[in-house]
Every structure is written in C-alpha cells, then in structure tokens.
Amino acid sequence: MAKDIYVDTYGRSHVASKELSSGGQGIVYLTEEPNVLLKLEWNRITQEIEKDTSNNDKFDDIRILPMLENTNITLPQTILRDVVGYTMKMLDGMVSFEEAFSGDDYELPDNEWINGMKEANEYIGVRLQKYIATGGMRKRLNAFLNASCVLSKIHASGLVYCDISEKNMFVSADPQISHVWLIDCDNLSFMKESMKKRDGGLHSPGYGAPEIYEDKGKTMYSDAFSFAIALFWELTMSHPFKGFAALAMLDELDMLDGPEEDYTCKGAFAWVCDEEDDSNRSSSGMPIEMFINVSLFEKFQKTFSENGRRNRQKRTTMPEWTYVLAKELDHVVRCKCCQMDYYGDESSVCPWCDAENSVIKVTAYKVVGEKKKFKWDFLREVSEGVINVPLRVLEGFNSNHLDEKAFRITCLEDGIEIGDLSNQYDFFVNDSMGKQIYGSTKFNFTNNIVLSATDRRNGNAYLLEIELKQ
C-alpha cells in the first residue's frame, strides 16, 4: 500500500508511516525520519485533510512564541506546503499516556495476591496486573505531575492549550522514568482570544469541559477540567462521569450525533464520587477509594461537583494540581508482596493485601531561632535500590527542579548510607559533635537519624529527621 508523502515549505518530503494519535482537530503520524512527527489538520465539514493553506499562518505564529522556550512542548518545526499541517520533533523513547498506561505490550506480574484477584474477578485482576506492569500509581502521579508543570507554565504565559487528552501527553516508555512532553500544540492560543472563539467545541472526545459543549470558549479552567478527567481516568481506571445514570441514558438513545464519551461530560450528570448525589456512581467495578486519598478527592470535588461544572473559576487550577500531586507522590509506598502502590501512613500496612512494609520517612523542618516549622515530608518503602530524596523536602515545591535531589539513601542490612548530597547545602550530624558529612556516610539504625542542613546561598537552617518504620 502506497504511503502518503507531504512536502514542507523548504521542499523536504515527509512520509506518513504510522498513525500515532488523533484528536479534536487532526491526526499525528510517525514518519520514516527519526524523531520527526507529522501533524495534519482536518476539515471539519468534509472530514478530509484541510487544504486551505492560509490556515498554516497560525503555526508560524506559535513556533516563535518566546514564552514557550525551555517548555516541554513540541512546537512546529516546518510548515507543510500543500495541506494544513506541520512537522514537529519528538524525543526518542516516549509514548502517549494512552499507550504507556494501557499495559497491552508489557510483561504482566505474577504473585499470590494478583492470582487470587484474578480467580475472584478475572476482569479486575487483569486490569490491576496491567496497572502494576505500567508503573502503578507512582508512575501515573509522577507523569501527571510533570504534565501539570508544563501546563502551568503555558497558563502563566497567558496561553491555553485547548485540547488536553492522554493522546497529546507523552511520557518515557520506561515504567521507571516519567519525563513528559506535550505534542499537538496547534490549538495553543492566548486566553483573551480563546475565550472569544466559537469553534463548535473543538476537543478530544471524553475530555471536554461543559462550557465547551455550550460554545462558550476555552480558558485555562477548561484545560484544568480536561486535565482532571485524564488524571482521574488514569489513576482509577474509571471515567469521572461514566456512571450508571449516564449509561442508562445512553441505552435509551437510538442514535448518537457524537461520540458516546461526550454525552457524559456535558454537565448533566453528577460525577461518580459525588457525596450528595450517587445516581451516577461508577460502573467500572474499580475500588476508586483505593486510588484517591482525601487530598486528591478534595481537588476532584472542586472540579467535578455541580459548582465546579457550572462555575469554571471554582475549579482546581493547574498550580494547585502540581502541588497536591507532588505531595501525594512523596507518600506513595509500593508493597513488597502484591506490588500495588498505596498512600503510606504511620502504620505502613498495605490496604490491598494487608502485608506490613518497612518504610523510611524523611521529615524536614525550617529552623528559625529556637523554633522549627514543618516544611515537607517524604515516605518510601525500604528496598534494595536507591531512594532519591527530592530537593523539595528542603525547599518546598518548585516546578523548576522536579528531578533534583537533596540526597540519596541506600538501604543496607544494618543501617543506611546517605550520599550524593546536594552541593547547595552543607549537611551535619545533629548531635553534640555536629560533624559535617561529605560523600557517602553510613548510619546504624539504633535510633532515628537527625541531620541539620544549611543553605549555602542564604544561610537558612533546616532539620531532617530520618525514621525507619518497621
């Protein structure tokens, strides 16, 4: 079968080799060139590739926006000559959230607990197997945290992304890595302009905010609603509005004039975890409460409640999402027995299989005079690997240093080793000797370990309490 070839304004030919994703406005292809993607725009009336090339002017405008420098978003590189579209660069080893979290091509885990789940309910058991194989809750929280940081930067620049979905967010294929880029940026526009657009509710099916269906324009609050749908859907394996009431309505309709997913998002139904209206409770069969703790529930409630659906300014914003996702990511524990993730607490007992897990807790305080003020805490399971304690433990959340660490903890049979210290701080053992530590230092776990740290840049002082909970 002949492959379609598209030529850009520089005369270079690009062969569309494989469909990568399709969204509200067009389709993205892999090409035969390494790391080069091709985006083609639909004509919404003819449902064919748009050939009115005057529409290509907007891509030139997008790619020269200075505020998007150093932002993980794939901007147009070259513009196509005979159709509406452009080429863009994609990093190697990345896949869409949709593909990364599907679990279709992963080796599935096998343990006594998951086998018991499959015997009790084959459907749920297999879905949980795939959930574990694709990085579990930790990978998902980390990926959406990174995506929320990109979207926060876009919104801070006065721009709206306009078409958020799991097809347009890309993450490292490796389940242990969560670098994120956004693609398909041709809807990107300044909010003052996107609020005025009346384009028939352009969006990806199942991710639209209620006002989009009412043709009221798009804002950063519309983006936040779409982001929350994607996050909830991926964390819980359940759509936030696809419940019993929505499905009953769909069963009564003989013909649909749009995708089934869109009917659930228009604002007519309560969300599946609504505390005041359980008519549309989830039909997925998934134990949603196991994936969402109180802090996350509050953010979803602000967005999906009737108040959030009708008053977009009341929704959880992207900066609020970044903060809560970072906090909850830093409390995720992976069970040594069933391999499921859960939000750890003082007991460290897995709510999935009741196994007890040993965890390390790091609590940071800022010291001012004789007083100490809580800064951040971090919890991880004790494992054979290395635990990287993020820099936000000392500095609080900052999207500009998500991947930077304060120090590394290596678990040993008779204690821990602390090393790879941030060069922005001086670290000391907080005892009568006050010995400064360098390089790697071993500690026995007869008592809790207390370190002090001084910021070299401003002299701020911190206390770090490191506890082993068994």
mmCIF file of C-alpha atoms in Angstrom, residues 72-286:
data_model
loop_
_atom_site.group_PDB
_atom_site.id
_atom_site.type_symbol
_atom_site.label_atom_id
_atom_site.label_comp_id
_atom_site.label_asym_id
_atom_site.label_seq_id
_atom_site.Cartn_x
_atom_site.Cartn_y
_atom_site.Cartn_z
ATOM 1 C CA ASN A 72 8.413 20.639 27.206
ATOM 2 C CA ILE A 73 6.075 21.158 24.284
ATOM 3 C CA THR A 74 6.771 20.159 20.686
ATOM 4 C CA LEU A 75 6.353 23.298 18.595
ATOM 5 C CA PRO A 76 6.056 23.301 14.778
ATOM 6 C CA GLN A 77 9.445 22.944 13.061
ATOM 7 C CA THR A 78 8.468 23.251 9.405
ATOM 8 C CA ILE A 79 5.140 24.075 7.756
ATOM 9 C CA LEU A 80 3.627 21.867 5.033
ATOM 10 C CA ARG A 81 3.199 23.282 1.543
ATOM 11 C CA ASP A 82 0.020 21.827 0.020
ATOM 12 C CA VAL A 83 -2.053 20.925 3.083
ATOM 13 C CA VAL A 84 -2.635 22.395 6.530
ATOM 14 C CA GLY A 85 -0.111 20.878 8.876
ATOM 15 C CA TYR A 86 3.447 20.882 10.132
ATOM 16 C CA THR A 87 6.328 18.728 11.283
ATOM 17 C CA MET A 88 7.466 18.567 14.888
ATOM 18 C CA LYS A 89 10.242 16.881 16.808
ATOM 19 C CA MET A 90 9.618 14.075 19.251
ATOM 20 C CA LEU A 91 12.085 12.728 21.794
ATOM 21 C CA ASP A 92 13.139 9.118 21.403
ATOM 22 C CA GLY A 93 11.721 6.524 23.778
ATOM 23 C CA MET A 94 8.463 8.342 24.524
ATOM 24 C CA VAL A 95 4.881 7.192 24.050
ATOM 25 C CA SER A 96 1.468 8.727 24.666
ATOM 26 C CA PHE A 97 -0.067 8.379 28.125
ATOM 27 C CA GLU A 98 -2.745 6.276 26.438
ATOM 28 C CA GLU A 99 -0.173 3.759 25.209
ATOM 29 C CA ALA A 100 2.123 3.949 28.240
ATOM 30 C CA PHE A 101 -0.652 3.037 30.671
ATOM 31 C CA SER A 102 -2.573 0.521 28.554
ATOM 32 C CA GLY A 103 -0.374 -2.425 29.546
ATOM 33 C CA ASP A 104 -1.051 -4.184 26.254
ATOM 34 C CA ASP A 105 2.600 -4.858 25.395
ATOM 35 C CA TYR A 106 4.036 -5.352 28.881
ATOM 36 C CA GLU A 107 5.056 -8.485 30.745
ATOM 37 C CA LEU A 108 2.417 -8.877 33.444
ATOM 38 C CA PRO A 109 3.405 -9.503 37.091
ATOM 39 C CA ASP A 110 2.588 -12.756 38.810
ATOM 40 C CA ASN A 111 2.150 -13.149 42.562
ATOM 41 C CA GLU A 112 -0.161 -14.893 45.004
ATOM 42 C CA TRP A 113 -2.320 -11.827 45.620
ATOM 43 C CA ILE A 114 -2.866 -10.941 41.962
ATOM 44 C CA ASN A 115 -3.666 -14.581 41.160
ATOM 45 C CA GLY A 116 -6.275 -14.543 43.923
ATOM 46 C CA MET A 117 -7.770 -11.362 42.478
ATOM 47 C CA LYS A 118 -7.981 -12.956 39.042
ATOM 48 C CA GLU A 119 -9.733 -16.005 40.466
ATOM 49 C CA ALA A 120 -12.283 -13.778 42.197
ATOM 50 C CA ASN A 121 -12.779 -11.440 39.225
ATOM 51 C CA GLU A 122 -10.797 -12.057 36.040
ATOM 52 C CA TYR A 123 -11.587 -8.635 34.566
ATOM 53 C CA ILE A 124 -10.459 -6.600 37.574
ATOM 54 C CA GLY A 125 -7.490 -8.888 38.224
ATOM 55 C CA VAL A 126 -6.100 -8.433 34.711
ATOM 56 C CA ARG A 127 -6.623 -4.667 34.845
ATOM 57 C CA LEU A 128 -4.694 -4.490 38.116
ATOM 58 C CA GLN A 129 -1.932 -6.616 36.574
ATOM 59 C CA LYS A 130 -1.594 -4.098 33.762
ATOM 60 C CA TYR A 131 -1.721 -1.247 36.270
ATOM 61 C CA ILE A 132 1.268 -2.697 38.125
ATOM 62 C CA ALA A 133 3.164 -3.509 34.916
ATOM 63 C CA THR A 134 2.902 0.076 33.660
ATOM 64 C CA GLY A 135 4.414 1.644 36.770
ATOM 65 C CA GLY A 136 1.455 1.655 39.112
ATOM 66 C CA MET A 137 0.127 4.693 40.897
ATOM 67 C CA ARG A 138 3.632 6.136 41.367
ATOM 68 C CA LYS A 139 4.344 6.347 37.634
ATOM 69 C CA ARG A 140 0.936 7.888 36.962
ATOM 70 C CA LEU A 141 1.214 10.522 39.683
ATOM 71 C CA ASN A 142 4.730 11.377 38.532
ATOM 72 C CA ALA A 143 3.714 11.628 34.873
ATOM 73 C CA PHE A 144 0.715 13.843 35.609
ATOM 74 C CA LEU A 145 2.825 15.960 37.968
ATOM 75 C CA ASN A 146 5.258 16.618 35.131
ATOM 76 C CA ALA A 147 2.396 17.333 32.719
ATOM 77 C CA SER A 148 0.793 19.737 35.193
ATOM 78 C CA CYS A 149 4.069 21.666 35.434
ATOM 79 C CA VAL A 150 4.168 22.089 31.641
ATOM 80 C CA LEU A 151 0.548 23.243 31.591
ATOM 81 C CA SER A 152 1.165 25.624 34.498
ATOM 82 C CA LYS A 153 3.951 27.297 32.513
ATOM 83 C CA ILE A 154 1.656 27.578 29.493
ATOM 84 C CA HIS A 155 -1.090 29.164 31.597
ATOM 85 C CA ALA A 156 1.369 31.507 33.330
ATOM 86 C CA SER A 157 2.228 32.823 29.857
ATOM 87 C CA GLY A 158 -1.420 33.728 29.261
ATOM 88 C CA LEU A 159 -1.918 30.794 26.890
ATOM 89 C CA VAL A 160 -4.480 27.992 26.736
ATOM 90 C CA TYR A 161 -3.593 24.519 25.423
ATOM 91 C CA CYS A 162 -7.231 23.776 24.397
ATOM 92 C CA ASP A 163 -7.066 20.035 23.590
ATOM 93 C CA ILE A 164 -5.770 18.080 26.581
ATOM 94 C CA SER A 165 -6.074 14.307 26.374
ATOM 95 C CA GLU A 166 -3.955 11.231 27.001
ATOM 96 C CA LYS A 167 -3.186 11.125 23.284
ATOM 97 C CA ASN A 168 -1.427 14.504 23.438
ATOM 98 C CA MET A 169 0.667 13.950 26.573
ATOM 99 C CA PHE A 170 3.774 11.822 26.073
ATOM 100 C CA VAL A 171 5.885 10.110 28.724
ATOM 101 C CA SER A 172 9.013 7.947 28.816
ATOM 102 C CA ALA A 173 8.212 4.388 27.767
ATOM 103 C CA ASP A 174 10.341 3.062 30.650
ATOM 104 C CA PRO A 175 7.937 2.492 33.596
ATOM 105 C CA GLN A 176 10.606 3.834 35.979
ATOM 106 C CA ILE A 177 11.016 7.215 34.209
ATOM 107 C CA SER A 178 8.436 9.976 33.915
ATOM 108 C CA HIS A 179 9.790 12.675 31.621
ATOM 109 C CA VAL A 180 6.813 14.331 29.900
ATOM 110 C CA TRP A 181 6.288 16.351 26.720
ATOM 111 C CA LEU A 182 3.103 17.727 25.195
ATOM 112 C CA ILE A 183 2.513 17.436 21.457
ATOM 113 C CA ASP A 184 -0.171 18.698 19.060
ATOM 114 C CA CYS A 185 0.035 22.358 20.041
ATOM 115 C CA ASP A 186 -1.813 23.836 17.045
ATOM 116 C CA ASN A 187 -4.775 24.889 19.211
ATOM 117 C CA LEU A 188 -2.489 26.864 21.505
ATOM 118 C CA SER A 189 -3.723 30.442 21.799
ATOM 119 C CA PHE A 190 -3.813 33.408 24.144
ATOM 120 C CA MET A 191 -6.658 33.131 26.628
ATOM 121 C CA LYS A 192 -8.128 36.505 25.709
ATOM 122 C CA GLU A 193 -8.544 35.139 22.168
ATOM 123 C CA SER A 194 -9.594 31.570 23.017
ATOM 124 C CA MET A 195 -12.368 32.876 25.288
ATOM 125 C CA LYS A 196 -13.944 34.532 22.253
ATOM 126 C CA LYS A 197 -13.644 31.554 19.904
ATOM 127 C CA ARG A 198 -16.859 29.867 18.866
ATOM 128 C CA ASP A 199 -15.488 26.839 17.034
ATOM 129 C CA GLY A 200 -18.164 24.300 17.840
ATOM 130 C CA GLY A 201 -16.477 22.867 20.909
ATOM 131 C CA LEU A 202 -13.260 21.512 19.425
ATOM 132 C CA HIS A 203 -11.806 18.931 21.840
ATOM 133 C CA SER A 204 -10.907 15.268 22.230
ATOM 134 C CA PRO A 205 -13.995 13.116 22.982
ATOM 135 C CA GLY A 206 -14.421 12.356 26.665
ATOM 136 C CA TYR A 207 -12.191 15.206 27.867
ATOM 137 C CA GLY A 208 -14.308 18.294 27.228
ATOM 138 C CA ALA A 209 -15.389 20.780 29.885
ATOM 139 C CA PRO A 210 -19.150 21.547 29.992
ATOM 140 C CA GLU A 211 -18.734 25.093 28.646
ATOM 141 C CA ILE A 212 -17.009 23.772 25.521
ATOM 142 C CA TYR A 213 -20.186 21.920 24.515
ATOM 143 C CA GLU A 214 -22.099 25.163 25.061
ATOM 144 C CA ASP A 215 -19.708 27.000 22.733
ATOM 145 C CA LYS A 216 -18.605 29.462 25.416
ATOM 146 C CA GLY A 217 -14.927 29.490 24.515
ATOM 147 C CA LYS A 218 -11.901 27.928 26.184
ATOM 148 C CA THR A 219 -9.915 29.113 29.180
ATOM 149 C CA MET A 220 -7.238 27.767 31.481
ATOM 150 C CA TYR A 221 -10.144 26.455 33.587
ATOM 151 C CA SER A 222 -11.301 24.363 30.624
ATOM 152 C CA ASP A 223 -7.769 22.973 30.406
ATOM 153 C CA ALA A 224 -7.841 22.195 34.128
ATOM 154 C CA PHE A 225 -11.149 20.322 33.738
ATOM 155 C CA SER A 226 -9.778 18.209 30.874
ATOM 156 C CA PHE A 227 -6.591 17.522 32.842
ATOM 157 C CA ALA A 228 -8.634 16.390 35.853
ATOM 158 C CA ILE A 229 -10.636 13.989 33.661
ATOM 159 C CA ALA A 230 -7.431 12.449 32.294
ATOM 160 C CA LEU A 231 -5.880 12.182 35.769
ATOM 161 C CA PHE A 232 -8.946 10.599 37.375
ATOM 162 C CA TRP A 233 -9.463 8.251 34.423
ATOM 163 C CA GLU A 234 -5.887 7.027 34.545
ATOM 164 C CA LEU A 235 -5.488 6.808 38.324
ATOM 165 C CA THR A 236 -8.729 4.899 38.897
ATOM 166 C CA MET A 237 -9.306 3.243 35.516
ATOM 167 C CA SER A 238 -12.757 4.892 35.646
ATOM 168 C CA HIS A 239 -14.165 7.897 33.792
ATOM 169 C CA PRO A 240 -15.392 10.541 36.278
ATOM 170 C CA PHE A 241 -18.785 10.895 34.567
ATOM 171 C CA LYS A 242 -19.366 7.456 33.074
ATOM 172 C CA GLY A 243 -21.627 6.006 35.723
ATOM 173 C CA PHE A 244 -24.931 4.161 35.958
ATOM 174 C CA ALA A 245 -27.128 7.185 35.203
ATOM 175 C CA ALA A 246 -25.095 8.153 32.143
ATOM 176 C CA LEU A 247 -25.082 4.594 30.818
ATOM 177 C CA ALA A 248 -28.841 4.289 31.346
ATOM 178 C CA MET A 249 -29.383 7.430 29.296
ATOM 179 C CA LEU A 250 -27.117 6.167 26.531
ATOM 180 C CA ASP A 251 -29.064 2.889 26.406
ATOM 181 C CA GLU A 252 -32.260 4.830 25.751
ATOM 182 C CA LEU A 253 -30.841 6.764 22.796
ATOM 183 C CA ASP A 254 -31.326 5.098 19.422
ATOM 184 C CA MET A 255 -28.802 7.260 17.594
ATOM 185 C CA LEU A 256 -25.946 9.466 18.756
ATOM 186 C CA ASP A 257 -24.840 12.595 16.936
ATOM 187 C CA GLY A 258 -21.415 12.499 18.599
ATOM 188 C CA PRO A 259 -19.023 10.188 20.482
ATOM 189 C CA GLU A 260 -20.564 8.351 23.427
ATOM 190 C CA GLU A 261 -17.970 9.790 25.830
ATOM 191 C CA ASP A 262 -19.102 13.337 25.085
ATOM 192 C CA TYR A 263 -22.618 12.751 26.370
ATOM 193 C CA THR A 264 -21.271 12.091 29.861
ATOM 194 C CA CYS A 265 -19.205 15.306 30.037
ATOM 195 C CA LYS A 266 -21.802 17.953 29.240
ATOM 196 C CA GLY A 267 -22.586 18.657 32.881
ATOM 197 C CA ALA A 268 -25.949 16.909 33.111
ATOM 198 C CA PHE A 269 -24.716 14.105 35.386
ATOM 199 C CA ALA A 270 -23.158 14.098 38.830
ATOM 200 C CA TRP A 271 -19.601 12.842 38.922
ATOM 201 C CA VAL A 272 -19.160 9.241 40.019
ATOM 202 C CA CYS A 273 -17.945 10.119 43.540
ATOM 203 C CA ASP A 274 -20.430 12.895 44.286
ATOM 204 C CA GLU A 275 -21.164 12.866 48.024
ATOM 205 C CA GLU A 276 -24.629 14.402 47.631
ATOM 206 C CA ASP A 277 -25.869 12.548 44.536
ATOM 207 C CA ASP A 278 -25.000 8.882 43.998
ATOM 208 C CA SER A 279 -27.283 8.400 40.982
ATOM 209 C CA ASN A 280 -24.294 8.270 38.643
ATOM 210 C CA ARG A 281 -21.945 6.184 40.759
ATOM 211 C CA SER A 282 -19.192 4.435 38.847
ATOM 212 C CA SER A 283 -19.962 1.362 36.791
ATOM 213 C CA SER A 284 -16.290 0.411 36.305
ATOM 214 C CA GLY A 285 -16.097 -2.015 39.219
ATOM 215 C CA MET A 286 -12.810 -0.464 40.336
#
